[in-house]
Short mmCIF file of C-alpha atoms in Angstrom, two decimals:
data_model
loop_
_atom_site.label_atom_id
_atom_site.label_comp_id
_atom_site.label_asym_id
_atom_site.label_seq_id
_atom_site.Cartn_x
_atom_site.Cartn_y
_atom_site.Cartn_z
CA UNK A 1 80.81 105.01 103.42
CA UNK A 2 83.81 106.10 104.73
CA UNK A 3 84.27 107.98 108.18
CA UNK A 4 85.04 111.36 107.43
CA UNK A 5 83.04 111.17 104.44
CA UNK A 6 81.34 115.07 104.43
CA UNK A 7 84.14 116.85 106.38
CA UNK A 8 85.66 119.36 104.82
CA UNK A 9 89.21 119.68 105.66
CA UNK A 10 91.35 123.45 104.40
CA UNK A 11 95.24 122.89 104.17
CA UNK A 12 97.64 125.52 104.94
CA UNK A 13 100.52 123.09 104.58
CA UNK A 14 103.64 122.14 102.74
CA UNK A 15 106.54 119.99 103.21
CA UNK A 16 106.09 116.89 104.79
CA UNK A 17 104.49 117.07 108.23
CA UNK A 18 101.13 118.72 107.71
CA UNK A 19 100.45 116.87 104.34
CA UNK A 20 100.84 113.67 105.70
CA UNK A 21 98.69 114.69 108.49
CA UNK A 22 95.74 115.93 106.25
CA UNK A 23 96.77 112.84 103.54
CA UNK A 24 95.45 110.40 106.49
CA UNK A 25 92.32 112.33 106.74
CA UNK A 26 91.92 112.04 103.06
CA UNK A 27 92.37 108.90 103.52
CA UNK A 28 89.25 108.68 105.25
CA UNK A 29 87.11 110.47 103.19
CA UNK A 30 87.72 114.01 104.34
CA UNK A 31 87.48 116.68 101.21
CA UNK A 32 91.12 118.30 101.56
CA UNK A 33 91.46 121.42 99.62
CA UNK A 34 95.23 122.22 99.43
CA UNK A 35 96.42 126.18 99.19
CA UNK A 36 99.45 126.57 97.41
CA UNK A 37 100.94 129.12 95.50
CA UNK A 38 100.36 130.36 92.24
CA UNK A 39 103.48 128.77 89.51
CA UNK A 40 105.25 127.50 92.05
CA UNK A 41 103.16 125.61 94.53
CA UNK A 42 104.04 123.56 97.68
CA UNK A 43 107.95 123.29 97.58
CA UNK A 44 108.02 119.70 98.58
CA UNK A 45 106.74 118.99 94.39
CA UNK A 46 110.49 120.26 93.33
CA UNK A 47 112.40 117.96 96.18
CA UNK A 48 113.51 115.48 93.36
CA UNK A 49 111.81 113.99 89.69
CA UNK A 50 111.82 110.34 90.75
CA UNK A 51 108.52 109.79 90.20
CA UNK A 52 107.68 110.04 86.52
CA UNK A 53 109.12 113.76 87.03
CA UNK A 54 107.22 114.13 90.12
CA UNK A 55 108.70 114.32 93.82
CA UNK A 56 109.41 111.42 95.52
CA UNK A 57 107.97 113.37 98.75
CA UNK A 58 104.98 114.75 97.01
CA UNK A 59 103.42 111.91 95.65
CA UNK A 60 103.21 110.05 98.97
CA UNK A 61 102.20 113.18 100.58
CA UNK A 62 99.31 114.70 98.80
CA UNK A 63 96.98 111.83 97.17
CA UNK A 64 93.03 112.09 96.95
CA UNK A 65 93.48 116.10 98.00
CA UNK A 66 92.09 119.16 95.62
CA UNK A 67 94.62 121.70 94.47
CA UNK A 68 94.03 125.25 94.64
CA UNK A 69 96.20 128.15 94.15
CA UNK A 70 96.11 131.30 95.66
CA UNK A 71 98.78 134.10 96.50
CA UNK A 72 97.50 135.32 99.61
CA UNK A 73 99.72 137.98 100.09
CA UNK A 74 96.91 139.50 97.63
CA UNK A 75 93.69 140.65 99.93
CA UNK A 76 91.50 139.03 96.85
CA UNK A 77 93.17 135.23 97.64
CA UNK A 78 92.31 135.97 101.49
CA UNK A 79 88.96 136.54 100.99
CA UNK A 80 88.45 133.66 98.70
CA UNK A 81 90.11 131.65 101.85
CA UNK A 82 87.90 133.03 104.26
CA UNK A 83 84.60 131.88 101.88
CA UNK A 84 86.17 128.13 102.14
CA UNK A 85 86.43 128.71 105.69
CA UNK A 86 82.97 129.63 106.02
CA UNK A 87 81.88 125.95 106.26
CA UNK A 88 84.79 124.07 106.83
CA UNK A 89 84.82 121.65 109.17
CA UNK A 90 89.01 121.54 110.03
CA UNK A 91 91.94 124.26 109.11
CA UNK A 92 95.57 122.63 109.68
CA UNK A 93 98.16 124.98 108.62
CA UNK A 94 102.31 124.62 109.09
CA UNK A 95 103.24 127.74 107.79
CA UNK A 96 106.47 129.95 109.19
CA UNK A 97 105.66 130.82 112.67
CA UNK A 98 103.31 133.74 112.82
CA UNK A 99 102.52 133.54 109.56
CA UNK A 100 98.48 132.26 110.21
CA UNK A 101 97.92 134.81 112.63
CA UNK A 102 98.66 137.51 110.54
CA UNK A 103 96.37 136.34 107.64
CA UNK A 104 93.51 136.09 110.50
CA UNK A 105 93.84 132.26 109.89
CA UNK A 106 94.64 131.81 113.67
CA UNK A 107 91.96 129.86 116.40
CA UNK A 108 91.65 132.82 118.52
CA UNK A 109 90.68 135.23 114.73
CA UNK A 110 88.24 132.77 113.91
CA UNK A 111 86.74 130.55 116.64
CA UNK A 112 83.94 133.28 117.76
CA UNK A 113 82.78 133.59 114.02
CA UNK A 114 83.03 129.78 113.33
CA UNK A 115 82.56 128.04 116.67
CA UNK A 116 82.92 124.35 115.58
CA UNK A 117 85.70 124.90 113.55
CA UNK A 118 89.27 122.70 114.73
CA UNK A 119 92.16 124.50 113.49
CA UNK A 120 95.35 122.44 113.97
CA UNK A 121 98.61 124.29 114.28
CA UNK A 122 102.15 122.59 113.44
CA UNK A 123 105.03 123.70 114.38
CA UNK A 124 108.78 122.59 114.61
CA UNK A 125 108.96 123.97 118.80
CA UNK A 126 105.06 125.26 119.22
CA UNK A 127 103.07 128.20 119.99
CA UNK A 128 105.10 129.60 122.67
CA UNK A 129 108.10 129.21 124.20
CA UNK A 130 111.89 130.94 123.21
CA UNK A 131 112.34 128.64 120.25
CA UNK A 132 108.65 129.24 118.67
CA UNK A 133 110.20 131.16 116.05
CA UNK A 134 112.96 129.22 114.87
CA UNK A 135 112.84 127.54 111.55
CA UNK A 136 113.03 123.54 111.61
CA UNK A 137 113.16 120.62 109.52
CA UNK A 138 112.94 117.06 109.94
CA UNK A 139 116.67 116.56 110.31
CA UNK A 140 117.33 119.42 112.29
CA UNK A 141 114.33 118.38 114.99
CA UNK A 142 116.26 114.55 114.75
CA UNK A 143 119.02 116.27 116.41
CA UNK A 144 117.46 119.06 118.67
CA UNK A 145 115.02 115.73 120.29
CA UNK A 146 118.07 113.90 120.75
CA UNK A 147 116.98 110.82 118.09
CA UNK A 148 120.69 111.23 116.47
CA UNK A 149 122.54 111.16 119.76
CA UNK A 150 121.21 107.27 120.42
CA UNK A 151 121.15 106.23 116.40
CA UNK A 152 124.34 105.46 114.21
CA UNK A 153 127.52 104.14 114.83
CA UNK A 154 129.89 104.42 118.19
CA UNK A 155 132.46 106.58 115.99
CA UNK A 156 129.35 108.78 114.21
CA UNK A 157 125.88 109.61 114.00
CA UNK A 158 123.25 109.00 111.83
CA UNK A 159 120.03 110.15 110.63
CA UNK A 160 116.88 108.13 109.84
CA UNK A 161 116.38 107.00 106.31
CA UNK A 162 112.66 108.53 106.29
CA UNK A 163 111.44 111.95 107.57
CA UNK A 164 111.08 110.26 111.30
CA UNK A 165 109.80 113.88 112.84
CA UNK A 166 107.93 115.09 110.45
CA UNK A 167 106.05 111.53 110.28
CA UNK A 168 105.47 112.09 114.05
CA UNK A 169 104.13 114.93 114.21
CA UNK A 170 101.98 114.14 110.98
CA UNK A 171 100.49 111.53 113.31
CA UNK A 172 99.96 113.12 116.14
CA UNK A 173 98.37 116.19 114.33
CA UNK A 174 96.02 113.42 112.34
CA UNK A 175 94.81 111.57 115.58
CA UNK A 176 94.39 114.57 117.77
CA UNK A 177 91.84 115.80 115.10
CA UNK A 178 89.79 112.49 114.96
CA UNK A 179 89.52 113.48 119.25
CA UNK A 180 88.69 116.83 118.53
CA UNK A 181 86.05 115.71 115.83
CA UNK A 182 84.58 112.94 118.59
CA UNK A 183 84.73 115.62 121.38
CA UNK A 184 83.01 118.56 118.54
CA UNK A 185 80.72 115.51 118.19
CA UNK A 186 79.46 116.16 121.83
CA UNK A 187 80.13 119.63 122.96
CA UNK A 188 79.63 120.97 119.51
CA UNK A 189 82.61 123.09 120.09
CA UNK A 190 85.81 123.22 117.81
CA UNK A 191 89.05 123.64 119.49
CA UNK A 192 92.87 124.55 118.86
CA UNK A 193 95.40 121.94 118.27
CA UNK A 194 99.29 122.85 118.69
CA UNK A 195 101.50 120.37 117.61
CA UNK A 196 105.23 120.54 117.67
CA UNK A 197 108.23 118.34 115.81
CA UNK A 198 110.29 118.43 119.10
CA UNK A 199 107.62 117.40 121.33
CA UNK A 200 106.19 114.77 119.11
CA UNK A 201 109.62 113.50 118.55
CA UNK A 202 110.87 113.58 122.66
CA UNK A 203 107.63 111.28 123.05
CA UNK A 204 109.06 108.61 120.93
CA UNK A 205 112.29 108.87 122.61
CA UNK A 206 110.67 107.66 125.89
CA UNK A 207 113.04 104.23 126.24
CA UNK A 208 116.39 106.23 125.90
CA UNK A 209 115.01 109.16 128.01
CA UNK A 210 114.06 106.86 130.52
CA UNK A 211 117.27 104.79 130.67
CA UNK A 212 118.99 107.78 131.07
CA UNK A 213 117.02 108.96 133.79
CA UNK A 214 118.73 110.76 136.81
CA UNK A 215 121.96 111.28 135.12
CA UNK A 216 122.74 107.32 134.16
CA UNK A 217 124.78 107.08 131.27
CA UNK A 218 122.02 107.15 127.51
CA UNK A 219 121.90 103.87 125.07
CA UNK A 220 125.30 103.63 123.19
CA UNK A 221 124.72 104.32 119.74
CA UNK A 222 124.94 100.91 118.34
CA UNK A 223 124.53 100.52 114.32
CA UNK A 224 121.72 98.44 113.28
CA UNK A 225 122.00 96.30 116.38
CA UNK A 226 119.96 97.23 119.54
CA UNK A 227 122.31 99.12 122.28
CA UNK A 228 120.54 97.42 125.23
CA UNK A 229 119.00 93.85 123.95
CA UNK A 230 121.53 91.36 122.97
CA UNK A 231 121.82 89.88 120.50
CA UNK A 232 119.01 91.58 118.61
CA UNK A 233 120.59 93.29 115.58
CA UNK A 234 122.70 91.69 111.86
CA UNK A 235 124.88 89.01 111.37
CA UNK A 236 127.18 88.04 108.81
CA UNK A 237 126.23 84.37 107.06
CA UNK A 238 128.66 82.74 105.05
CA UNK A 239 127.18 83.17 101.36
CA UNK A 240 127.83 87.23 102.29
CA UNK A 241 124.49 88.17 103.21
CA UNK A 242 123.15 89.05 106.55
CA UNK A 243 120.28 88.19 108.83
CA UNK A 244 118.82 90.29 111.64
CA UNK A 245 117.65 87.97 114.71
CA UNK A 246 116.00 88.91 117.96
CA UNK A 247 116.31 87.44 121.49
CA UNK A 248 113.52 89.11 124.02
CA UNK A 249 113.77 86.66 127.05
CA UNK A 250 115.89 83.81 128.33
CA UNK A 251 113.81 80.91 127.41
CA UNK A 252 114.23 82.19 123.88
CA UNK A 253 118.07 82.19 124.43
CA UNK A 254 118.68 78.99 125.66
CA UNK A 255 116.69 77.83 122.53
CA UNK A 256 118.84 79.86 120.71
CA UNK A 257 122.31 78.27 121.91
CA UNK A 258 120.54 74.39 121.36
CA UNK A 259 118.95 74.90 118.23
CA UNK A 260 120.59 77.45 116.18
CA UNK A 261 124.11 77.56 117.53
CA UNK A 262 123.88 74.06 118.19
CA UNK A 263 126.00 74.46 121.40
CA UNK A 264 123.58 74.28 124.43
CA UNK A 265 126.27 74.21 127.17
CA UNK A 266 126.54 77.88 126.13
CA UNK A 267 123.27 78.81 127.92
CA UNK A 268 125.01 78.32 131.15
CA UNK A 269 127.89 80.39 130.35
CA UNK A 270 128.03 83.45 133.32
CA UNK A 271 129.19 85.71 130.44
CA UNK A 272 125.84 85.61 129.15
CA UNK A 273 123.47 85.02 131.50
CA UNK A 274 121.17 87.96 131.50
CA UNK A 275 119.99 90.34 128.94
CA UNK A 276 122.10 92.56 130.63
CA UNK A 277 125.57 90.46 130.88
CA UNK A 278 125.17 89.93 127.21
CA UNK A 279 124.50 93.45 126.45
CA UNK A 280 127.59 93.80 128.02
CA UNK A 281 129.93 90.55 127.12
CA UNK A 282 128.49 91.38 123.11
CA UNK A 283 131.82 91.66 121.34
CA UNK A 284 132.51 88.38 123.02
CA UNK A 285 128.97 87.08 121.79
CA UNK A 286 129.11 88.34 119.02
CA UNK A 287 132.43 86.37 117.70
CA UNK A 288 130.73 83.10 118.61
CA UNK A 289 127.51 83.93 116.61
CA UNK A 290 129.55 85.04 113.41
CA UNK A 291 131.65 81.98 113.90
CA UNK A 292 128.42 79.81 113.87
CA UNK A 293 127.22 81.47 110.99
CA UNK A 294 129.59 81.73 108.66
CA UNK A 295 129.01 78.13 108.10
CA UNK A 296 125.89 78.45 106.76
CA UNK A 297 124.39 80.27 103.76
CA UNK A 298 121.80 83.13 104.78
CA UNK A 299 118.56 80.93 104.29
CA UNK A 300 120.02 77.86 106.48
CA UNK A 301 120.39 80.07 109.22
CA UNK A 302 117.02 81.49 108.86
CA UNK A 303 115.28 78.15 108.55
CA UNK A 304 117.27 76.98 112.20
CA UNK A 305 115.67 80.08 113.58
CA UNK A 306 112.18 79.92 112.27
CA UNK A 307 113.05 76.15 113.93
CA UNK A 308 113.50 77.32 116.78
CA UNK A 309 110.84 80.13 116.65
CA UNK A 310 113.44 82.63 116.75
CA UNK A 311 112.18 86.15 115.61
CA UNK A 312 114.52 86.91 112.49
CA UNK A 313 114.18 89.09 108.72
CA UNK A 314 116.31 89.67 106.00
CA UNK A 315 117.91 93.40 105.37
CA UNK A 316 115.65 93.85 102.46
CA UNK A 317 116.41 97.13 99.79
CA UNK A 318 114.08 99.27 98.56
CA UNK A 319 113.44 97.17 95.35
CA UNK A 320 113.21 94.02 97.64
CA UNK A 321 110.56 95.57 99.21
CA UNK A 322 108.92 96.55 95.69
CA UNK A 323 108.51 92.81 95.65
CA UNK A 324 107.75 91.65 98.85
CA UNK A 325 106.07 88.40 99.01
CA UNK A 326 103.77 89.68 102.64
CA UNK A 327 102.59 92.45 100.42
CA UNK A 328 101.55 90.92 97.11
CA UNK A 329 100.11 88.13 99.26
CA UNK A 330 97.87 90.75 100.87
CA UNK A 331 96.98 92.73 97.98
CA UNK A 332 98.41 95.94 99.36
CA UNK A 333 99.60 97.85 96.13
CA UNK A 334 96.93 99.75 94.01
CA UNK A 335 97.44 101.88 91.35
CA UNK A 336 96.93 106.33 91.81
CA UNK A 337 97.16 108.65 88.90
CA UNK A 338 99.54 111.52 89.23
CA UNK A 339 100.67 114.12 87.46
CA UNK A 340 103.53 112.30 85.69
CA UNK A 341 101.62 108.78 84.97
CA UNK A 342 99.77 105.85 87.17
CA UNK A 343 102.07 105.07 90.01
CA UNK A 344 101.89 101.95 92.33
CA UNK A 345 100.65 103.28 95.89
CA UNK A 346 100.29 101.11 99.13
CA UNK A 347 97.02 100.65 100.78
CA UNK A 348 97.47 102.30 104.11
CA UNK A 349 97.38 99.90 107.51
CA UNK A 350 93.85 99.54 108.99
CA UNK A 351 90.49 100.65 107.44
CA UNK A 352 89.76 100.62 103.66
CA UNK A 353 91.60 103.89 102.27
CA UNK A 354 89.70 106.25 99.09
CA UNK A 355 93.02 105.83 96.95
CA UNK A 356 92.64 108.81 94.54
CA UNK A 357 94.76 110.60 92.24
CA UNK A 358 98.05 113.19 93.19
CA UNK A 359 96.57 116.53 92.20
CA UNK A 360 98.75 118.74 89.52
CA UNK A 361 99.64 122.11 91.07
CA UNK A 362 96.15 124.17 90.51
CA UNK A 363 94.40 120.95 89.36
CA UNK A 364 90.89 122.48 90.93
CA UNK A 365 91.30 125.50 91.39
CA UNK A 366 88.35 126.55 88.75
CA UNK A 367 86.18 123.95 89.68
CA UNK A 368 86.75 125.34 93.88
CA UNK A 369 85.82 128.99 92.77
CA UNK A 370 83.04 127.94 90.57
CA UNK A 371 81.36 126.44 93.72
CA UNK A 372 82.19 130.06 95.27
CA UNK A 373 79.82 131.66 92.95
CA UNK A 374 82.77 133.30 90.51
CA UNK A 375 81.79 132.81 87.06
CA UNK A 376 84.60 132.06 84.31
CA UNK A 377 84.64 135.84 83.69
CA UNK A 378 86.00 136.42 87.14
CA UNK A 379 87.92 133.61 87.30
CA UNK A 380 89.73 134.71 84.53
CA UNK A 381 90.44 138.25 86.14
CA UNK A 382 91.60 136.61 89.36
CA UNK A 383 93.82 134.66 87.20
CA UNK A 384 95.51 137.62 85.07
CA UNK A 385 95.76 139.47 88.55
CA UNK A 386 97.89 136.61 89.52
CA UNK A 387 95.41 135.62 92.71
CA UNK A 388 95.09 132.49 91.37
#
C-alpha cells in the first residue's frame, strides 16, 4: 500500500515545474494521467536525446504517469477531459496564463459541479497581479527572485546547474496538495491552489533577503565559497584537486588551525577571530589555507579533517556521482523502462517510491478512452479527426 494509492490525479502540465510536482505524487501511488498533444506532445520530450534518444528533462520528469493525447482546441478532446474530470480526485495544470480558464478547466468553472475536487494552478508570477501574464522560465524567474544577483562570481553571474525554480515550485505545488488532500480529508471540500515560480523562489532566498534587510548591503556573490561563512567553500591541494571544507562555529576553528593547519597559535590571531572578521580578512585566510594545502595530496587533507571532525566533500562530476560509493551502499539506483531502453533511476528520499516506466507520447491513450466507454470504432474516428 502506498499513500495515494486510489487518487486520481489529471495533468495539465509540461515543462518542468508541474511534472515534477505530479511525478512526486506518482510517486506515491497517485494514477497521473498526462494531457499532451497529439504528434508532438509535452515540449520538454524534444529538450535534448541524451537519454537513449529521450530528453534528459523528460525522463526524470514524467515516470509511473499514463500518456494521453488530446488536442483540445477540438470541443471533442474537451469533453473527453471533462469525463476524466468527472471523478478525479486532483487537476494541476501550468499552462500559459489564462489558458485553463478558458477551457472551463479553472476552480471557480468546476468546484460547484465537483466539490472535492483540488485543482492546483502554477504559474511563473500567479493568479493576479501586473506580471500574471508574462511568460517565464526557470532561468528567467532565477533572475526576476534575485537567486543570480547573490550566485556566481564577483566579476559575473551565474545560474544554477539544475532548474532551481521550477524544482521549487514543483515542491511547493506537491506538498500543498498532500494539505489540501488531509484538509478534503476532514471538510470534504476541495480547494484552489496558486502557486507561483517567483514566490516559491523569494522563499528560498530568505538568508540573503534577510541580510539585506533595511537597505544593508546583500551577500557578495562569492563562487563556490559561501559569501558570509568563512572558510566554508574549495581549496586547492597539491596533487591539483580540490576539497570543499566547512567551519560553522569557533570551537570547530580552533580545531581547525591545531589539527589540520597544524598551526594552533593561529586561533588567536585578531584577523580571524569571528565568523565575521574572517568573512572579512578571507583573502588573507585564504593564502594561509592554500599554503597549508598545497603540501598535501587531496585525500591527506581530507583524512586531517575527518581527524579533526571537520565537515568536508570532494567536487564530485556527474559521472562521479554515477558511482558514488553513499549511493550503491544504500541501494538507491533501480532500473525504469522508457521509451528509448531501461534507464538507471534513483529511488526518491523518504518513503518507498512505485518506480514505473516513462510513458511514450500517447502510450495510453486507447486503454484511457476504452475505460470512457468509446469502443475501438470511435476511437479510431477520434483518431483520424486528429482529437487524439
Amino acid at each position: 500500500m502506498r499513500p495515494l494509492d486510489g487518487i486520481k490525479v489529471i495533468a495539465l502540465e509540461h515543462a518542468i515545474a508541474a511534472p515534477f510536482c505530479t511525478r512526486q505524487l506518482a510517486d506515491q501511488g497517485a494514477r497521473v494521467i498526462k494531457i499532451e498533444r497529439p504528434g508532438v506532445g509535452d515540449f520538454a520530450r524534444r529538450y535534448d536525446e541524451r537519454v537513449h534518444g529521450q530528453a534528459s528533462h523528460f525522463v526524470w520528469t514524467n515516470r509511473s504517469k499514463e500518456s494521453l493525447t488530446l488536442d483540445l482546441k477540438q470541443e471533442e478532446a474537451r469533453r473527453i477531459l471533462r469525463a476524466l474530470v468527472a471523478d478525479a480526485d486532483v487537476l494541476v495544470q501550468n499552462l500559459a496564463p489564462g489558458a485553463a480558464e478558458r477551457m472551463g478547466m479553472s476552480y471557480d468553472a468546476l468546484s460547484a459541479s465537483h466539490p472535492r475536487l483540488i485543482v492546483c494552478d502554477i504559474s511563473g508570477y500567479g493568479a493576479d497581479g501586473p506580471y500574471r501574464d508574462r511568460k517565464a522560465y526557470d532561468l528567467l524567474i532565477q533572475s526576476e527572485s534575485g537567486f543570480l544577483s547573490v550566485t556566481g562570481t564577483a566579476d559575473e553571474p551565474a545560474k544554477a546547474g539544475c532548474s532551481i525554480a521550477d524544482i521549487a515550485a514543483g515542491m511547493y505545488a506537491y506538498s500543498n496538495i498532500l494539505n489540501a488532500l488531509l484538509l478534503r480529508g476532514r471538510t470534504g471540500q476541495g480547494c484552489r491552489i496558486d502557486v507561483s515560480m517567483l514566490e516559491s523562489m523569494v522563499e528560498w532566498m530568505g538568508y540573503p533577503l534577510y541580510y539585506a534587510m533595511d537597505g544593508q548591503p546583500a551577500p557578495p556573490r562569492a563562487g563556490a565559497s559561501h559569501a558570509t561563512i568563512y572558510p566554508y567553500g574549495p581549496f586547492p591541494t597539491g596533487d591539483g584537486k580540490a576539497v570543499m571544507l566547512g567551519l560553522q562555529n569557533e570551537r570547530e576553528w580552533k580545531v581547525f588551525c591545531a589539527e589540520v593547519l597544524l598551526r594552533p597559535a593561529l586561533a588567536d590571531d585578531a584577523r580571524f577571530g569571528t565568523n565575521s572578521a574572517r568573512s572579512a580578512a578571507r583573502d588573507d585566510l585564504r593564502a594561509l589555507i592554500v599554503e597549508a594545502f598545497g603540501a598535501l595530496t587531496a585525500e591527506q587533507v581530507v583524512q586531517r579533517l575527518d581527524g579533526a571532525g571537520i565537515a568536508n566533500a570532494r567536487m564530485n562530476t556527474m559521472h562521479d556521482v554515477w558511482a558514488h560509493p553513499q549511493l550503491r551502499a544504500r541501494d538507491r539506483w533501480r532500473q525504469v523502462d522508457a521509451p528509448g531502453g531501461a534507464i538507471a533511476a534513483l529511488l526518491p528520499p523518504g518513503m518507498p517510491a512505485r518506480m514505473d516506466a516513462v510513458p511514450a507520447l500517447g502510450q495510453h491513450t486507447d486503454a484511457i478512452l476504452d475505460e470512457l466507454g468509446y469502443d475501438a470504432a470511435a476511437i479510431a474516428r477520434l483518431r483520424a479527426a486528429d482529437v487524439i
